[in-house]
PDB file of C-alpha atoms in Angstrom:
ATOM      1  CA  UNK A   1      29.782  15.770  39.423  1.00  0.00           C
ATOM      2  CA  UNK A   2      32.106  13.176  40.428  1.00  0.00           C
ATOM      3  CA  UNK A   3      29.431  10.577  39.201  1.00  0.00           C
ATOM      4  CA  UNK A   4      29.035  12.056  36.012  1.00  0.00           C
ATOM      5  CA  UNK A   5      32.811  11.958  34.874  1.00  0.00           C
ATOM      6  CA  UNK A   6      32.331   8.448  33.661  1.00  0.00           C
ATOM      7  CA  UNK A   7      31.213  10.765  30.495  1.00  0.00           C
ATOM      8  CA  UNK A   8      35.033  11.403  29.101  1.00  0.00           C
ATOM      9  CA  UNK A   9      33.940  14.592  27.597  1.00  0.00           C
ATOM     10  CA  UNK A  10      33.108  15.954  30.714  1.00  0.00           C
ATOM     11  CA  UNK A  11      35.821  14.546  32.648  1.00  0.00           C
ATOM     12  CA  UNK A  12      38.404  16.049  30.460  1.00  0.00           C
ATOM     13  CA  UNK A  13      36.771  19.792  30.984  1.00  0.00           C
ATOM     14  CA  UNK A  14      38.286  22.230  33.075  1.00  0.00           C
ATOM     15  CA  UNK A  15      37.312  22.230  37.170  1.00  0.00           C
ATOM     16  CA  UNK A  16      35.808  25.283  36.968  1.00  0.00           C
ATOM     17  CA  UNK A  17      33.665  24.479  33.753  1.00  0.00           C
ATOM     18  CA  UNK A  18      32.852  21.454  35.222  1.00  0.00           C
ATOM     19  CA  UNK A  19      31.295  23.477  38.022  1.00  0.00           C
ATOM     20  CA  UNK A  20      29.463  25.229  36.399  1.00  0.00           C
ATOM     21  CA  UNK A  21      27.528  22.317  34.355  1.00  0.00           C
ATOM     22  CA  UNK A  22      27.054  20.101  37.299  1.00  0.00           C
ATOM     23  CA  UNK A  23      23.898  21.874  38.924  1.00  0.00           C
ATOM     24  CA  UNK A  24      22.550  21.424  35.664  1.00  0.00           C
ATOM     25  CA  UNK A  25      23.203  17.878  35.092  1.00  0.00           C
ATOM     26  CA  UNK A  26      20.426  15.114  35.601  1.00  0.00           C
ATOM     27  CA  UNK A  27      20.891  11.531  35.396  1.00  0.00           C
ATOM     28  CA  UNK A  28      18.781   9.579  32.621  1.00  0.00           C
ATOM     29  CA  UNK A  29      18.088   5.985  31.666  1.00  0.00           C
ATOM     30  CA  UNK A  30      17.900   4.987  28.205  1.00  0.00           C
ATOM     31  CA  UNK A  31      16.650   1.002  26.507  1.00  0.00           C
ATOM     32  CA  UNK A  32      18.042  -0.264  23.298  1.00  0.00           C
ATOM     33  CA  UNK A  33      15.721   1.579  21.088  1.00  0.00           C
ATOM     34  CA  UNK A  34      14.581   4.196  22.762  1.00  0.00           C
ATOM     35  CA  UNK A  35      14.439   7.081  20.306  1.00  0.00           C
ATOM     36  CA  UNK A  36      16.286  10.128  21.884  1.00  0.00           C
ATOM     37  CA  UNK A  37      14.940  12.079  18.806  1.00  0.00           C
ATOM     38  CA  UNK A  38      14.014  12.022  15.263  1.00  0.00           C
ATOM     39  CA  UNK A  39      14.809  13.623  12.112  1.00  0.00           C
ATOM     40  CA  UNK A  40      13.792  17.348  11.789  1.00  0.00           C
ATOM     41  CA  UNK A  41      12.678  17.102  15.377  1.00  0.00           C
ATOM     42  CA  UNK A  42      13.732  20.082  18.249  1.00  0.00           C
ATOM     43  CA  UNK A  43      16.829  19.160  20.045  1.00  0.00           C
ATOM     44  CA  UNK A  44      15.960  19.951  23.248  1.00  0.00           C
ATOM     45  CA  UNK A  45      18.259  17.871  25.435  1.00  0.00           C
ATOM     46  CA  UNK A  46      22.266  17.354  25.296  1.00  0.00           C
ATOM     47  CA  UNK A  47      23.032  13.434  26.510  1.00  0.00           C
ATOM     48  CA  UNK A  48      26.253  12.498  27.641  1.00  0.00           C
ATOM     49  CA  UNK A  49      26.606   9.066  28.217  1.00  0.00           C
ATOM     50  CA  UNK A  50      27.869   7.183  31.166  1.00  0.00           C
ATOM     51  CA  UNK A  51      27.601   3.649  30.395  1.00  0.00           C
ATOM     52  CA  UNK A  52      25.699   2.125  26.983  1.00  0.00           C
ATOM     53  CA  UNK A  53      25.959   3.409  22.988  1.00  0.00           C
ATOM     54  CA  UNK A  54      23.852   5.645  21.214  1.00  0.00           C
ATOM     55  CA  UNK A  55      23.492   5.569  17.445  1.00  0.00           C
ATOM     56  CA  UNK A  56      23.013   8.133  14.911  1.00  0.00           C
ATOM     57  CA  UNK A  57      21.185   6.748  11.937  1.00  0.00           C
ATOM     58  CA  UNK A  58      20.616   8.059   8.808  1.00  0.00           C
ATOM     59  CA  UNK A  59      17.321   7.412   7.129  1.00  0.00           C
ATOM     60  CA  UNK A  60      16.533   6.857   3.488  1.00  0.00           C
ATOM     61  CA  UNK A  61      13.574   8.012   1.525  1.00  0.00           C
ATOM     62  CA  UNK A  62      12.066   4.418   1.628  1.00  0.00           C
ATOM     63  CA  UNK A  63      12.273   4.293   5.614  1.00  0.00           C
ATOM     64  CA  UNK A  64      15.674   2.330   5.690  1.00  0.00           C
ATOM     65  CA  UNK A  65      18.034   3.171   7.871  1.00  0.00           C
ATOM     66  CA  UNK A  66      21.401   2.666   9.055  1.00  0.00           C
ATOM     67  CA  UNK A  67      24.153   3.715  11.320  1.00  0.00           C
ATOM     68  CA  UNK A  68      26.226   6.520  10.557  1.00  0.00           C
ATOM     69  CA  UNK A  69      28.040   7.062  13.894  1.00  0.00           C
ATOM     70  CA  UNK A  70      28.140   5.913  17.468  1.00  0.00           C
ATOM     71  CA  UNK A  71      28.536   7.730  21.027  1.00  0.00           C
ATOM     72  CA  UNK A  72      29.323   6.351  23.936  1.00  0.00           C
ATOM     73  CA  UNK A  73      30.682   7.452  27.296  1.00  0.00           C
ATOM     74  CA  UNK A  74      33.979   9.522  25.086  1.00  0.00           C
ATOM     75  CA  UNK A  75      30.859  11.987  23.901  1.00  0.00           C
ATOM     76  CA  UNK A  76      27.771  13.836  24.019  1.00  0.00           C
ATOM     77  CA  UNK A  77      24.658  13.417  21.715  1.00  0.00           C
ATOM     78  CA  UNK A  78      22.306  16.104  20.203  1.00  0.00           C
ATOM     79  CA  UNK A  79      25.052  18.383  18.743  1.00  0.00           C
ATOM     80  CA  UNK A  80      26.665  18.557  15.792  1.00  0.00           C
ATOM     81  CA  UNK A  81      28.812  20.900  13.814  1.00  0.00           C
ATOM     82  CA  UNK A  82      27.730  23.878  15.451  1.00  0.00           C
ATOM     83  CA  UNK A  83      28.183  24.868  18.318  1.00  0.00           C
ATOM     84  CA  UNK A  84      24.551  23.751  18.165  1.00  0.00           C
ATOM     85  CA  UNK A  85      22.369  22.915  15.400  1.00  0.00           C
ATOM     86  CA  UNK A  86      18.755  23.714  16.827  1.00  0.00           C
ATOM     87  CA  UNK A  87      16.838  20.494  14.848  1.00  0.00           C
ATOM     88  CA  UNK A  88      18.317  17.269  14.282  1.00  0.00           C
ATOM     89  CA  UNK A  89      19.789  15.789  11.096  1.00  0.00           C
ATOM     90  CA  UNK A  90      19.868  12.352  12.495  1.00  0.00           C
ATOM     91  CA  UNK A  91      17.893   9.936  14.313  1.00  0.00           C
ATOM     92  CA  UNK A  92      19.384   8.909  17.712  1.00  0.00           C
ATOM     93  CA  UNK A  93      18.382   5.685  19.298  1.00  0.00           C
ATOM     94  CA  UNK A  94      19.674   3.955  22.213  1.00  0.00           C
ATOM     95  CA  UNK A  95      21.790   1.098  20.592  1.00  0.00           C
ATOM     96  CA  UNK A  96      22.829  -0.635  23.741  1.00  0.00           C
ATOM     97  CA  UNK A  97      21.382   0.293  27.282  1.00  0.00           C
ATOM     98  CA  UNK A  98      22.673   2.656  29.833  1.00  0.00           C
ATOM     99  CA  UNK A  99      22.527   6.194  31.657  1.00  0.00           C
ATOM    100  CA  UNK A 100      23.616   9.377  30.772  1.00  0.00           C
ATOM    101  CA  UNK A 101      23.897  12.635  32.076  1.00  0.00           C
ATOM    102  CA  UNK A 102      21.492  15.260  30.587  1.00  0.00           C
ATOM    103  CA  UNK A 103      21.450  18.823  30.457  1.00  0.00           C
ATOM    104  CA  UNK A 104      18.990  21.294  28.691  1.00  0.00           C
ATOM    105  CA  UNK A 105      20.055  22.004  25.307  1.00  0.00           C
ATOM    106  CA  UNK A 106      19.449  26.092  25.674  1.00  0.00           C
ATOM    107  CA  UNK A 107      21.331  25.696  28.919  1.00  0.00           C
ATOM    108  CA  UNK A 108      24.402  24.170  27.730  1.00  0.00           C
ATOM    109  CA  UNK A 109      24.595  26.863  24.557  1.00  0.00           C
ATOM    110  CA  UNK A 110      24.757  29.258  26.977  1.00  0.00           C
ATOM    111  CA  UNK A 111      27.770  27.781  29.120  1.00  0.00           C
ATOM    112  CA  UNK A 112      29.498  27.626  25.723  1.00  0.00           C
ATOM    113  CA  UNK A 113      29.153  30.805  24.814  1.00  0.00           C
ATOM    114  CA  UNK A 114      30.780  31.948  28.220  1.00  0.00           C
ATOM    115  CA  UNK A 115      33.687  29.543  27.774  1.00  0.00           C
ATOM    116  CA  UNK A 116      36.280  29.278  24.675  1.00  0.00           C
ATOM    117  CA  UNK A 117      37.755  26.000  26.026  1.00  0.00           C
ATOM    118  CA  UNK A 118      34.741  24.343  26.242  1.00  0.00           C
ATOM    119  CA  UNK A 119      33.917  25.261  22.349  1.00  0.00           C
ATOM    120  CA  UNK A 120      36.797  24.052  21.441  1.00  0.00           C
ATOM    121  CA  UNK A 121      36.514  20.611  23.354  1.00  0.00           C
ATOM    122  CA  UNK A 122      33.116  20.654  21.109  1.00  0.00           C
ATOM    123  CA  UNK A 123      34.614  21.346  18.241  1.00  0.00           C
ATOM    124  CA  UNK A 124      37.497  18.199  18.717  1.00  0.00           C
ATOM    125  CA  UNK A 125      34.703  16.445  19.389  1.00  0.00           C
ATOM    126  CA  UNK A 126      32.217  17.675  16.360  1.00  0.00           C
ATOM    127  CA  UNK A 127      35.435  17.063  13.865  1.00  0.00           C
ATOM    128  CA  UNK A 128      36.168  13.428  15.197  1.00  0.00           C
ATOM    129  CA  UNK A 129      32.109  12.920  14.862  1.00  0.00           C
ATOM    130  CA  UNK A 130      32.333  14.031  11.491  1.00  0.00           C
ATOM    131  CA  UNK A 131      35.161  12.024  10.244  1.00  0.00           C
ATOM    132  CA  UNK A 132      33.350   8.790  11.341  1.00  0.00           C
ATOM    133  CA  UNK A 133      30.089  10.115   9.628  1.00  0.00           C
ATOM    134  CA  UNK A 134      32.648  10.220   6.525  1.00  0.00           C
ATOM    135  CA  UNK A 135      34.153   6.845   7.024  1.00  0.00           C
ATOM    136  CA  UNK A 136      31.401   5.393   7.690  1.00  0.00           C
ATOM    137  CA  UNK A 137      29.659   6.074   4.201  1.00  0.00           C
ATOM    138  CA  UNK A 138      32.621   5.370   2.535  1.00  0.00           C
ATOM    139  CA  UNK A 139      33.053   1.840   4.666  1.00  0.00           C
ATOM    140  CA  UNK A 140      29.927   1.362   3.306  1.00  0.00           C
ATOM    141  CA  UNK A 141      29.643   1.922  -0.064  1.00  0.00           C
ATOM    142  CA  UNK A 142      33.054  -0.180  -0.488  1.00  0.00           C
ATOM    143  CA  UNK A 143      34.229  -3.074   1.567  1.00  0.00           C
ATOM    144  CA  UNK A 144      32.759  -6.788   2.562  1.00  0.00           C
ATOM    145  CA  UNK A 145      30.181  -7.141   4.908  1.00  0.00           C
ATOM    146  CA  UNK A 146      32.029  -9.318   6.976  1.00  0.00           C
ATOM    147  CA  UNK A 147      34.974  -6.519   7.483  1.00  0.00           C
ATOM    148  CA  UNK A 148      32.478  -3.829   8.214  1.00  0.00           C
ATOM    149  CA  UNK A 149      30.838  -6.501  10.648  1.00  0.00           C
ATOM    150  CA  UNK A 150      34.295  -6.872  12.381  1.00  0.00           C
ATOM    151  CA  UNK A 151      34.696  -3.002  12.666  1.00  0.00           C
ATOM    152  CA  UNK A 152      31.478  -2.555  14.201  1.00  0.00           C
ATOM    153  CA  UNK A 153      32.002  -4.933  16.485  1.00  0.00           C
ATOM    154  CA  UNK A 154      35.241  -3.653  17.818  1.00  0.00           C
ATOM    155  CA  UNK A 155      34.179   0.144  17.677  1.00  0.00           C
ATOM    156  CA  UNK A 156      31.036  -1.182  20.063  1.00  0.00           C
ATOM    157  CA  UNK A 157      33.150  -2.420  22.749  1.00  0.00           C
ATOM    158  CA  UNK A 158      35.519   0.606  22.862  1.00  0.00           C
ATOM    159  CA  UNK A 159      32.329   2.386  24.185  1.00  0.00           C
ATOM    160  CA  UNK A 160      31.130  -0.884  26.519  1.00  0.00           C
ATOM    161  CA  UNK A 161      32.839  -2.053  29.462  1.00  0.00           C
ATOM    162  CA  UNK A 162      32.780  -5.743  28.452  1.00  0.00           C
ATOM    163  CA  UNK A 163      33.228  -8.036  25.345  1.00  0.00           C
ATOM    164  CA  UNK A 164      29.807  -9.478  25.668  1.00  0.00           C
ATOM    165  CA  UNK A 165      27.284  -7.028  23.594  1.00  0.00           C
ATOM    166  CA  UNK A 166      23.990  -7.119  24.761  1.00  0.00           C
ATOM    167  CA  UNK A 167      22.693  -7.087  20.688  1.00  0.00           C
ATOM    168  CA  UNK A 168      20.588  -9.366  19.087  1.00  0.00           C
ATOM    169  CA  UNK A 169      21.289  -9.903  14.917  1.00  0.00           C
ATOM    170  CA  UNK A 170      18.238  -7.973  14.159  1.00  0.00           C
ATOM    171  CA  UNK A 171      19.614  -4.935  16.712  1.00  0.00           C
ATOM    172  CA  UNK A 172      23.107  -5.649  14.154  1.00  0.00           C
ATOM    173  CA  UNK A 173      21.349  -6.155  10.835  1.00  0.00           C
ATOM    174  CA  UNK A 174      19.324  -2.708  11.209  1.00  0.00           C
ATOM    175  CA  UNK A 175      22.571  -1.051  12.783  1.00  0.00           C
ATOM    176  CA  UNK A 176      24.425  -1.762   9.008  1.00  0.00           C
ATOM    177  CA  UNK A 177      21.253  -1.742   6.887  1.00  0.00           C
ATOM    178  CA  UNK A 178      21.242  -5.487   6.225  1.00  0.00           C
ATOM    179  CA  UNK A 179      18.979  -8.278   6.330  1.00  0.00           C
ATOM    180  CA  UNK A 180      18.939 -10.284   9.705  1.00  0.00           C
ATOM    181  CA  UNK A 181      19.901 -13.163   7.570  1.00  0.00           C
ATOM    182  CA  UNK A 182      22.450 -12.477   6.014  1.00  0.00           C
ATOM    183  CA  UNK A 183      24.108 -11.194   9.332  1.00  0.00           C
ATOM    184  CA  UNK A 184      23.452 -14.454  10.775  1.00  0.00           C
ATOM    185  CA  UNK A 185      25.191 -15.849   7.476  1.00  0.00           C
ATOM    186  CA  UNK A 186      28.306 -13.558   8.015  1.00  0.00           C
ATOM    187  CA  UNK A 187      28.282 -13.915  11.554  1.00  0.00           C
ATOM    188  CA  UNK A 188      28.110 -17.787  11.907  1.00  0.00           C
ATOM    189  CA  UNK A 189      31.726 -17.038   9.243  1.00  0.00           C
ATOM    190  CA  UNK A 190      33.333 -15.080  12.382  1.00  0.00           C
ATOM    191  CA  UNK A 191      32.245 -17.195  15.037  1.00  0.00           C
ATOM    192  CA  UNK A 192      33.361 -20.759  12.776  1.00  0.00           C
ATOM    193  CA  UNK A 193      36.849 -18.936  12.847  1.00  0.00           C
ATOM    194  CA  UNK A 194      36.896 -18.283  16.911  1.00  0.00           C
ATOM    195  CA  UNK A 195      36.593 -14.275  16.507  1.00  0.00           C
ATOM    196  CA  UNK A 196      33.135 -14.124  18.429  1.00  0.00           C
ATOM    197  CA  UNK A 197      31.105 -16.776  20.250  1.00  0.00           C
ATOM    198  CA  UNK A 198      26.699 -15.595  19.758  1.00  0.00           C
ATOM    199  CA  UNK A 199      23.757 -16.720  21.904  1.00  0.00           C
ATOM    200  CA  UNK A 200      20.098 -15.213  21.891  1.00  0.00           C
ATOM    201  CA  UNK A 201      20.295 -11.323  22.207  1.00  0.00           C
ATOM    202  CA  UNK A 202      23.991 -11.125  22.612  1.00  0.00           C
ATOM    203  CA  UNK A 203      27.542 -11.173  20.702  1.00  0.00           C
ATOM    204  CA  UNK A 204      31.067 -12.109  22.439  1.00  0.00           C
ATOM    205  CA  UNK A 205      34.292 -11.012  21.094  1.00  0.00           C
ATOM    206  CA  UNK A 206      36.764 -13.623  22.113  1.00  0.00           C
ATOM    207  CA  UNK A 207      39.717 -12.864  19.814  1.00  0.00           C
ATOM    208  CA  UNK A 208      39.842  -8.967  20.021  1.00  0.00           C
ATOM    209  CA  UNK A 209      43.208  -8.979  18.235  1.00  0.00           C
ATOM    210  CA  UNK A 210      42.277 -11.638  15.084  1.00  0.00           C
ATOM    211  CA  UNK A 211      39.192  -9.330  14.657  1.00  0.00           C
ATOM    212  CA  UNK A 212      40.987  -6.335  13.907  1.00  0.00           C
ATOM    213  CA  UNK A 213      42.522  -8.322  11.471  1.00  0.00           C
ATOM    214  CA  UNK A 214      39.607  -8.882   9.908  1.00  0.00           C
ATOM    215  CA  UNK A 215      38.321  -5.756   9.850  1.00  0.00           C
ATOM    216  CA  UNK A 216      38.835  -3.275   7.323  1.00  0.00           C
ATOM    217  CA  UNK A 217      41.143  -0.451   7.699  1.00  0.00           C
ATOM    218  CA  UNK A 218      38.467   2.018   8.875  1.00  0.00           C
ATOM    219  CA  UNK A 219      38.555   0.674  12.358  1.00  0.00           C
ATOM    220  CA  UNK A 220      42.178   2.079  12.539  1.00  0.00           C
ATOM    221  CA  UNK A 221      41.925   5.001  10.676  1.00  0.00           C
ATOM    222  CA  UNK A 222      39.101   6.729  12.748  1.00  0.00           C
ATOM    223  CA  UNK A 223      40.951   5.739  15.854  1.00  0.00           C
ATOM    224  CA  UNK A 224      44.330   7.477  14.530  1.00  0.00           C
ATOM    225  CA  UNK A 225      41.812  10.498  13.478  1.00  0.00           C
ATOM    226  CA  UNK A 226      40.262  10.571  17.594  1.00  0.00           C
ATOM    227  CA  UNK A 227      43.902  10.370  18.642  1.00  0.00           C
ATOM    228  CA  UNK A 228      44.915  12.867  16.304  1.00  0.00           C
ATOM    229  CA  UNK A 229      42.375  15.463  17.597  1.00  0.00           C
ATOM    230  CA  UNK A 230      43.290  14.416  21.225  1.00  0.00           C
ATOM    231  CA  UNK A 231      39.529  13.145  21.978  1.00  0.00           C
ATOM    232  CA  UNK A 232      38.935  11.056  24.771  1.00  0.00           C
ATOM    233  CA  UNK A 233      38.441   7.800  23.709  1.00  0.00           C
ATOM    234  CA  UNK A 234      38.212   4.445  25.227  1.00  0.00           C
ATOM    235  CA  UNK A 235      39.800   1.282  23.745  1.00  0.00           C
ATOM    236  CA  UNK A 236      39.154  -2.412  24.877  1.00  0.00           C
ATOM    237  CA  UNK A 237      41.630  -4.264  25.749  1.00  0.00           C
TER     238      UNK A 237
END
């Protein structure tokens, strides 16, 4: 189980619960763009990212999609406001490639039913996830793209171990639900201010403090909610 405690949600479980869960975990890699599950599909696996980031995407009638939440090694993918929702209400895709510990969903549900502390930990996580979804919806509707991009880069960096994010402009545009050319223009503005540096297939955060100043208040609000809930949330240095 020690290898799996790179996932902070697993690491904060009681030792007895980690011991019960450990035999049911298997390691599975995921690539950028891999669809873990789609809307309406049965969720048969719970993913606990050890490295990398998974995006939850809301899909609109015309086929466009926008990210409403992201999950890294602070959480788990495949649960909503449950304890378990058997069918997916969002699309889950790999945002930054990584590795996850995976558990059969039915097995996880059985283990949850036997442990009140595990159910409480899941409830805290889903409450934080809901706060992230709600704040993202308001942010996408009200804030300028430069503020949203700064917020998104900060939140994504928090879920990785590097200032350099392996993402193309098309990837970022897809997450934010805007045109690639628009992301390129706004990214150039942030780069011109010395906040980030861009290359083919990557973005690097150069001045995190200044990037926080350029972001809307949504980043700090969600981080505050996570702290209030006692969520195991890594914040990049």
